[in-house]
Amino acid sequence: PKMKEDNCLHAALICLGMLYYSHAITTEKLNHTRPSLHGHHEKGKEGQVLHRSKRGWVWNQFFVIEEYTGPDPVLVGRLHSDIDSGDGNIKYILSGEGAGIIFVIDDKSGNIHATKTLDREERAQYTLTAQAVDRNTNRPLEPPSEFIVKVQDINDNPPEFLHENYHANVPERSNVGTSVIQVTASDADDPTYGNSAKLVYSILEGQPYFSVEAQTGIIRTALPNMDREAKEEYHVVIQAKDMGGHMGGLSGTTKVTITLTDVNDNPPKFPQSVYQMSVSEAAVPGEEVGRVKAKDPDIGENGLVAYSIIDGDGMDMFEITTDYETQEGVVKLKKRLDFETKKSYSLKVEAANVHIDPKFISNGPFKDTVTVKISVEDADEPPVFLKPSYIFEVQENAASGTVVGKVHAKDPDAANSAIRYSIDRHTDLERYFIINAEDGNIKTIKALDREEIAWHNISVFAVEVHKQHQEAKVPVAIKVVDVNDNAPKFAAAYEAFVCENARSNQQFITISADDKDDSANGPRFIFSLPPEIIHNPNFTLRDNRDNTASVLVRREGFSRQKQDLYLLPIVISDGGLPPMSSTNTLTIRVCGCDSNGSLLSCNAEAYILNAGLSTGALIAILACIVILLVIVVLFVTLKRQKKEPLIVFEEEDVRENIITYDDEGGGEEDTEAFDIATLQNPDGINGFIPRKDIKPEYQYMPRPGLRPAPNSVDVDDFINTRIQEADNDPTAPPYDSIQIYGYEGRGSVAGSLSSLESATTDSDLDYDYLQNWGPRFKKLADLYGSKDTFDDDS
């Protein structure tokens, strides 16, 4: 053990010696002062020999190793001046970047030390300024000079990739060496010094499928024919190592996820060789029968499959479409099926890729076929008519019971049930036809008229006898054949006009005819005059042989005074078998015309008036009638004014009306009397009825000049004056009204004011005081005095 310790100590001392020697050589080599030149002397004035002053600052760049972690500060270098004799009078000063903080100098010896650990990746060099001054006076002995301290790099930074995770795609079946992706790492160390930043890439995970280029970091495929359907995703780990990949270098890793993209390298394949399907014969075209599916492990457009029918006895009855959402082939019915005719069908269906990659076309056909067998199921079908529609004909006016035609239907099922027929009465509301329920014969019930209805469109039902829900319907069109049963008539209500001065053989109207029958029974109309007037002296007829005729004047000189209206019978016959004819009357009026033949007047009465009376006479007669009517109206108006009363009252003002009653009001107890409060005060209608026992706050003074003279005998003026005063009175209701019953009668506080009752009953009042009022009241005292007094006076 002691030997081992001695050997270790010896090795340590050797290492320290080599380090000191290397450092001394580096320091001596890099940081040395230029020696003074002693051979050059100058003699002074007094024979004193003077030395020429020279600059003593000469050095190269200083270097310090980064990340030094020793116990003592690192010696960076030493500054020295030629004038420094070693007596301590020179003081060295250091300034600049990091001076006093990172770098310190011994002001006596000029030794520079680094007090802190340096990191080249943070700062690669520092610029400092050195100066020598006199210690006592601080006088600069040399001009300041700059020098650079460079931090020497060590391999203290591992490589780092730009991304922690990479994602890449490569097509399946790619050739070996196909580039997938390039990964890149960076090293913070100095790339210009040593191999600290020289990187080498290698693959840690992902063999044998992929490889990586050591210098570039490009990942490539390493195996051929990698199949996405077998494995789609791969995880690869790439390492980057510095120091050129040698031992002792630092490293970093990254993960790369590589996905194989799909190519069309798989054909579609049916999972079975035969599909069994069934469909009812009652199915309608377009109905789905079943589905088939060929599996293709490819995805996207590489897995798209199109289906088609390439063979089989059901190619005309069925079709197949592709459902691209589910990648299934949908078999659909194309035509109606009949179980009794054919009970099964066979189809050969092909499934092929839509998009084919030419690279893999040599692998074989990218399609597959399968057999589809379809069985038809029997269904209870309704009856079927032999024809989709029927058209029959029947002559109009045919007798009831005439056979129109026959329809026939049968049961398509194997049971062949019996059929019963009926007419849809919604299509034959008038009930013109009837059908035999057993054999389908259609007959008429009543006569038909072509001119009324030319076509009858009915519907006939056919139902199975034992299954009433199974029915069929067919349209039946019945044409009513025309019979010549209508005579031709005038095409319009003609009215002809002939001038009084018409010339002989002058045409004045052209007529035509109309026949309700079909054109086959009236191809041409024949116009003629009746035999009895064939030689009519006034008019003649000419057949134009184009279904029209012209009427002409036979003579000249017509007169409205003698005859203003002529009736001309015309016979029209058709060309039917047998022919039909009718006599139509043409009305001809005689009119007055000018020399050009223009009509002036056709009124015979007006012509007669012109002969007896002139226009002036007619105007005079009308004027006299108007004057008489005016006189009568004035007379009636004056007569009505004389009947009006002398005193005019406004209709709405009922306050001054005196209404006579045969009985006296009953006061407050009278509830049966006529309520004339509204007549007394129209304002009371609105709910406000003023009190009649409250006098106005001020007395209304009538305007002077309106009151008549005291001795005036004009009663009309007196009454009109009082009416104006009452109308213009702005105060409360009219207090002079005698229509108020609420303050007298039985039950009233005021009692009765009537003198009628006091004349028949004994009065409780004492009127003896009237005798003391003087001779002017003597008459009243005699009338209302006491009985004794009355007797004495008598």
Tab-separated table of N, CA, C and O in Angstrom, residues 320-390:
chain	number	residue	atom	x	y	z
A	320	ILE	N	-76.531	-2.509	-60.289
A	320	ILE	CA	-75.732	-2.349	-59.076
A	320	ILE	C	-75.096	-0.961	-59.101
A	320	ILE	O	-74.637	-0.478	-60.142
A	321	THR	N	-75.126	-0.311	-57.951
A	321	THR	CA	-74.493	0.995	-57.774
A	321	THR	C	-73.516	0.921	-56.620
A	321	THR	O	-73.556	-0.023	-55.813
A	322	THR	N	-72.646	1.915	-56.543
A	322	THR	CA	-71.601	1.931	-55.517
A	322	THR	C	-71.941	2.968	-54.460
A	322	THR	O	-72.223	4.127	-54.776
A	323	ASP	N	-71.945	2.539	-53.212
A	323	ASP	CA	-72.089	3.449	-52.078
A	323	ASP	C	-70.675	3.793	-51.605
A	323	ASP	O	-70.020	2.989	-50.929
A	324	TYR	N	-70.186	4.986	-51.966
A	324	TYR	CA	-68.801	5.333	-51.700
A	324	TYR	C	-68.543	5.631	-50.220
A	324	TYR	O	-67.394	5.695	-49.797
A	325	GLU	N	-69.598	5.829	-49.444
A	325	GLU	CA	-69.392	6.041	-48.007
A	325	GLU	C	-69.049	4.721	-47.313
A	325	GLU	O	-68.200	4.680	-46.431
A	326	THR	N	-69.746	3.669	-47.679
A	326	THR	CA	-69.499	2.364	-47.052
A	326	THR	C	-68.682	1.437	-47.943
A	326	THR	O	-68.359	0.324	-47.524
A	327	GLN	N	-68.369	1.866	-49.183
A	327	GLN	CA	-67.628	1.051	-50.135
A	327	GLN	C	-68.336	-0.283	-50.399
A	327	GLN	O	-67.711	-1.339	-50.516
A	328	GLU	N	-69.669	-0.200	-50.505
A	328	GLU	CA	-70.470	-1.390	-50.778
A	328	GLU	C	-71.117	-1.269	-52.153
A	328	GLU	O	-71.384	-0.166	-52.648
A	329	GLY	N	-71.398	-2.430	-52.746
A	329	GLY	CA	-72.152	-2.482	-53.979
A	329	GLY	C	-73.610	-2.759	-53.660
A	329	GLY	O	-73.936	-3.755	-52.996
A	330	VAL	N	-74.518	-1.871	-54.096
A	330	VAL	CA	-75.941	-1.978	-53.775
A	330	VAL	C	-76.662	-2.548	-54.992
A	330	VAL	O	-76.697	-1.925	-56.059
A	331	VAL	N	-77.244	-3.729	-54.825
A	331	VAL	CA	-78.005	-4.371	-55.888
A	331	VAL	C	-79.444	-3.887	-55.802
A	331	VAL	O	-80.089	-3.982	-54.748
A	332	LYS	N	-79.959	-3.335	-56.927
A	332	LYS	CA	-81.306	-2.783	-56.963
A	332	LYS	C	-82.104	-3.435	-58.091
A	332	LYS	O	-81.541	-3.925	-59.076
A	333	LEU	N	-83.445	-3.390	-57.902
A	333	LEU	CA	-84.344	-3.945	-58.911
A	333	LEU	C	-84.475	-2.960	-60.072
A	333	LEU	O	-84.636	-1.754	-59.863
A	334	LYS	N	-84.398	-3.467	-61.268
A	334	LYS	CA	-84.471	-2.626	-62.462
A	334	LYS	C	-85.826	-2.729	-63.145
A	334	LYS	O	-86.329	-1.734	-63.664
A	335	LYS	N	-86.415	-3.914	-63.154
A	335	LYS	CA	-87.725	-4.128	-63.765
A	335	LYS	C	-88.599	-4.943	-62.825
A	335	LYS	O	-88.107	-5.585	-61.894
A	336	ARG	N	-89.910	-4.918	-63.082
A	336	ARG	CA	-90.844	-5.696	-62.274
A	336	ARG	C	-90.592	-7.188	-62.471
A	336	ARG	O	-90.266	-7.652	-63.570
A	337	LEU	N	-90.759	-7.945	-61.384
A	337	LEU	CA	-90.536	-9.390	-61.398
A	337	LEU	C	-91.872	-10.129	-61.409
A	337	LEU	O	-92.900	-9.592	-60.974
A	338	ASP	N	-91.823	-11.353	-61.887
A	338	ASP	CA	-93.015	-12.201	-61.902
A	338	ASP	C	-92.602	-13.589	-61.420
A	338	ASP	O	-91.829	-14.298	-62.088
A	339	PHE	N	-93.111	-13.935	-60.258
A	339	PHE	CA	-92.744	-15.218	-59.656
A	339	PHE	C	-93.201	-16.382	-60.531
A	339	PHE	O	-92.514	-17.407	-60.630
A	340	GLU	N	-94.355	-16.190	-61.153
A	340	GLU	CA	-94.891	-17.280	-61.971
A	340	GLU	C	-94.087	-17.472	-63.256
A	340	GLU	O	-94.100	-18.556	-63.839
A	341	THR	N	-93.367	-16.461	-63.688
A	341	THR	CA	-92.561	-16.581	-64.911
A	341	THR	C	-91.155	-17.093	-64.628
A	341	THR	O	-90.668	-18.014	-65.286
A	342	LYS	N	-90.469	-16.507	-63.644
A	342	LYS	CA	-89.102	-16.922	-63.319
A	342	LYS	C	-88.896	-16.717	-61.828
A	342	LYS	O	-89.213	-15.661	-61.277
A	343	LYS	N	-88.329	-17.751	-61.180
A	343	LYS	CA	-88.240	-17.741	-59.726
A	343	LYS	C	-86.854	-17.426	-59.195
A	343	LYS	O	-86.692	-17.222	-57.990
A	344	SER	N	-85.815	-17.376	-60.030
A	344	SER	CA	-84.471	-17.083	-59.533
A	344	SER	C	-83.637	-16.489	-60.658
A	344	SER	O	-83.893	-16.744	-61.846
A	345	TYR	N	-82.615	-15.709	-60.223
A	345	TYR	CA	-81.692	-15.067	-61.162
A	345	TYR	C	-80.277	-15.189	-60.619
A	345	TYR	O	-80.072	-15.385	-59.407
A	346	SER	N	-79.311	-15.110	-61.525
A	346	SER	CA	-77.900	-15.187	-61.146
A	346	SER	C	-77.163	-14.005	-61.772
A	346	SER	O	-77.402	-13.660	-62.942
A	347	LEU	N	-76.269	-13.394	-60.966
A	347	LEU	CA	-75.482	-12.256	-61.431
A	347	LEU	C	-74.010	-12.510	-61.141
A	347	LEU	O	-73.666	-13.163	-60.143
A	348	LYS	N	-73.144	-12.002	-61.999
A	348	LYS	CA	-71.713	-12.025	-61.771
A	348	LYS	C	-71.269	-10.576	-61.590
A	348	LYS	O	-71.304	-9.781	-62.526
A	349	VAL	N	-70.833	-10.268	-60.374
A	349	VAL	CA	-70.504	-8.889	-59.994
A	349	VAL	C	-68.994	-8.758	-59.903
A	349	VAL	O	-68.305	-9.628	-59.337
A	350	GLU	N	-68.495	-7.658	-60.444
A	350	GLU	CA	-67.057	-7.382	-60.402
A	350	GLU	C	-66.805	-6.126	-59.564
A	350	GLU	O	-67.521	-5.143	-59.672
A	351	ALA	N	-65.741	-6.206	-58.732
A	351	ALA	CA	-65.286	-5.067	-57.937
A	351	ALA	C	-63.876	-4.713	-58.388
A	351	ALA	O	-62.980	-5.566	-58.368
A	352	ALA	N	-63.668	-3.474	-58.805
A	352	ALA	CA	-62.358	-3.049	-59.319
A	352	ALA	C	-61.971	-1.726	-58.674
A	352	ALA	O	-62.822	-0.890	-58.344
A	353	ASN	N	-60.657	-1.532	-58.481
A	353	ASN	CA	-60.153	-0.261	-57.960
A	353	ASN	C	-60.397	0.855	-58.965
A	353	ASN	O	-60.266	0.681	-60.174
A	354	VAL	N	-60.718	2.010	-58.413
A	354	VAL	CA	-60.960	3.172	-59.268
A	354	VAL	C	-59.633	3.746	-59.757
A	354	VAL	O	-59.487	4.090	-60.934
A	355	HIS	N	-58.661	3.867	-58.843
A	355	HIS	CA	-57.346	4.430	-59.184
A	355	HIS	C	-56.299	3.315	-59.084
A	355	HIS	O	-56.179	2.669	-58.038
A	356	ILE	N	-55.550	3.113	-60.149
A	356	ILE	CA	-54.529	2.053	-60.195
A	356	ILE	C	-53.163	2.702	-60.354
A	356	ILE	O	-52.970	3.609	-61.180
A	357	ASP	N	-52.182	2.230	-59.522
A	357	ASP	CA	-50.814	2.730	-59.591
A	357	ASP	C	-50.059	1.924	-60.651
A	357	ASP	O	-49.936	0.693	-60.535
A	358	PRO	N	-49.525	2.577	-61.674
A	358	PRO	CA	-48.813	1.819	-62.724
A	358	PRO	C	-47.597	1.058	-62.201
A	358	PRO	O	-47.171	0.077	-62.808
A	359	LYS	N	-47.011	1.480	-61.068
A	359	LYS	CA	-45.832	0.792	-60.541
A	359	LYS	C	-46.145	-0.643	-60.146
A	359	LYS	O	-45.269	-1.503	-60.176
A	360	PHE	N	-47.409	-0.871	-59.721
A	360	PHE	CA	-47.745	-2.191	-59.196
A	360	PHE	C	-48.712	-2.932	-60.106
A	360	PHE	O	-49.347	-3.896	-59.679
A	361	ILE	N	-48.815	-2.488	-61.337
A	361	ILE	CA	-49.745	-3.151	-62.244
A	361	ILE	C	-49.280	-4.562	-62.577
A	361	ILE	O	-50.068	-5.437	-62.958
A	362	SER	N	-47.989	-4.803	-62.408
A	362	SER	CA	-47.466	-6.146	-62.670
A	362	SER	C	-47.824	-7.129	-61.567
A	362	SER	O	-47.651	-8.344	-61.730
A	363	ASN	N	-48.327	-6.633	-60.438
A	363	ASN	CA	-48.692	-7.533	-59.337
A	363	ASN	C	-49.945	-8.337	-59.648
A	363	ASN	O	-50.284	-9.263	-58.914
A	364	GLY	N	-50.666	-7.949	-60.695
A	364	GLY	CA	-51.874	-8.698	-61.021
A	364	GLY	C	-53.047	-7.756	-61.196
A	364	GLY	O	-52.948	-6.548	-60.977
A	365	PRO	N	-54.202	-8.276	-61.626
A	365	PRO	CA	-55.385	-7.421	-61.821
A	365	PRO	C	-55.909	-6.914	-60.478
A	365	PRO	O	-56.038	-7.674	-59.514
A	366	PHE	N	-56.204	-5.624	-60.418
A	366	PHE	CA	-56.722	-5.031	-59.187
A	366	PHE	C	-58.250	-5.064	-59.216
A	366	PHE	O	-58.912	-4.026	-59.182
A	367	LYS	N	-58.812	-6.265	-59.258
A	367	LYS	CA	-60.256	-6.457	-59.269
A	367	LYS	C	-60.551	-7.890	-58.850
A	367	LYS	O	-59.675	-8.764	-58.836
A	368	ASP	N	-61.838	-8.128	-58.526
A	368	ASP	CA	-62.264	-9.456	-58.095
A	368	ASP	C	-63.726	-9.620	-58.486
A	368	ASP	O	-64.457	-8.639	-58.644
A	369	THR	N	-64.174	-10.854	-58.629
A	369	THR	CA	-65.556	-11.139	-59.027
A	369	THR	C	-66.211	-12.042	-57.993
A	369	THR	O	-65.532	-12.775	-57.259
A	370	VAL	N	-67.567	-11.989	-57.968
A	370	VAL	CA	-68.342	-12.819	-57.051
A	370	VAL	C	-69.674	-13.129	-57.722
A	370	VAL	O	-70.153	-12.365	-58.575
A	371	THR	N	-70.279	-14.220	-57.339
A	371	THR	CA	-71.571	-14.647	-57.873
A	371	THR	C	-72.678	-14.253	-56.898
A	371	THR	O	-72.568	-14.528	-55.687
A	372	VAL	N	-73.730	-13.618	-57.415
A	372	VAL	CA	-74.879	-13.209	-56.597
A	372	VAL	C	-76.096	-13.952	-57.121
A	372	VAL	O	-76.461	-13.812	-58.309
A	373	LYS	N	-76.702	-14.762	-56.268
A	373	LYS	CA	-77.901	-15.506	-56.615
A	373	LYS	C	-79.101	-14.856	-55.934
A	373	LYS	O	-79.103	-14.681	-54.711
A	374	ILE	N	-80.131	-14.523	-56.742
A	374	ILE	CA	-81.308	-13.820	-56.231
A	374	ILE	C	-82.528	-14.697	-56.486
A	374	ILE	O	-82.791	-15.102	-57.628
A	375	SER	N	-83.250	-14.995	-55.429
A	375	SER	CA	-84.475	-15.785	-55.542
A	375	SER	C	-85.679	-14.846	-55.433
A	375	SER	O	-85.687	-13.901	-54.634
A	376	VAL	N	-86.689	-15.109	-56.266
A	376	VAL	CA	-87.908	-14.303	-56.295
A	376	VAL	C	-88.942	-14.963	-55.397
A	376	VAL	O	-89.221	-16.162	-55.531
A	377	GLU	N	-89.515	-14.148	-54.495
A	377	GLU	CA	-90.519	-14.667	-53.572
A	377	GLU	C	-91.910	-14.354	-54.110
A	377	GLU	O	-92.154	-13.264	-54.647
A	378	ASP	N	-92.805	-15.306	-53.936
A	378	ASP	CA	-94.166	-15.134	-54.423
A	378	ASP	C	-94.899	-14.117	-53.562
A	378	ASP	O	-94.741	-14.070	-52.344
A	379	ALA	N	-95.750	-13.294	-54.211
A	379	ALA	CA	-96.550	-12.295	-53.517
A	379	ALA	C	-97.965	-12.340	-54.059
A	379	ALA	O	-98.197	-12.696	-55.219
A	380	ASP	N	-98.914	-12.001	-53.190
A	380	ASP	CA	-100.308	-11.981	-53.597
A	380	ASP	C	-100.533	-10.715	-54.413
A	380	ASP	O	-100.663	-9.614	-53.877
A	381	GLU	N	-100.647	-10.865	-55.728
A	381	GLU	CA	-100.724	-9.717	-56.625
A	381	GLU	C	-102.162	-9.384	-56.969
A	381	GLU	O	-103.030	-10.273	-56.987
A	382	PRO	N	-102.433	-8.134	-57.261
A	382	PRO	CA	-103.785	-7.760	-57.681
A	382	PRO	C	-104.040	-8.213	-59.109
A	382	PRO	O	-103.122	-8.584	-59.838
A	383	PRO	N	-105.301	-8.169	-59.537
A	383	PRO	CA	-105.603	-8.554	-60.927
A	383	PRO	C	-104.888	-7.646	-61.913
A	383	PRO	O	-104.542	-6.500	-61.609
A	384	VAL	N	-104.697	-8.169	-63.106
A	384	VAL	CA	-104.005	-7.435	-64.159
A	384	VAL	C	-104.901	-7.406	-65.398
A	384	VAL	O	-105.380	-8.454	-65.853
A	385	PHE	N	-105.180	-6.194	-65.913
A	385	PHE	CA	-105.948	-6.068	-67.151
A	385	PHE	C	-105.070	-6.432	-68.338
A	385	PHE	O	-103.845	-6.221	-68.321
A	386	LEU	N	-105.709	-6.964	-69.359
A	386	LEU	CA	-104.960	-7.368	-70.542
A	386	LEU	C	-104.399	-6.173	-71.284
A	386	LEU	O	-103.393	-6.299	-72.001
A	387	LYS	N	-105.038	-5.011	-71.148
A	387	LYS	CA	-104.573	-3.790	-71.788
A	387	LYS	C	-104.385	-2.708	-70.728
A	387	LYS	O	-105.111	-2.680	-69.733
A	388	PRO	N	-103.442	-1.837	-70.956
A	388	PRO	CA	-103.269	-0.746	-69.985
A	388	PRO	C	-104.395	0.271	-70.040
A	388	PRO	O	-104.641	0.990	-69.074
A	389	SER	N	-105.117	0.352	-71.179
A	389	SER	CA	-106.266	1.245	-71.306
A	389	SER	C	-107.149	0.729	-72.443
A	389	SER	O	-106.700	-0.031	-73.315
A	390	TYR	N	-108.417	1.179	-72.419
A	390	TYR	CA	-109.379	0.739	-73.427
A	390	TYR	C	-110.022	1.966	-74.073
A	390	TYR	O	-110.260	2.987	-73.393
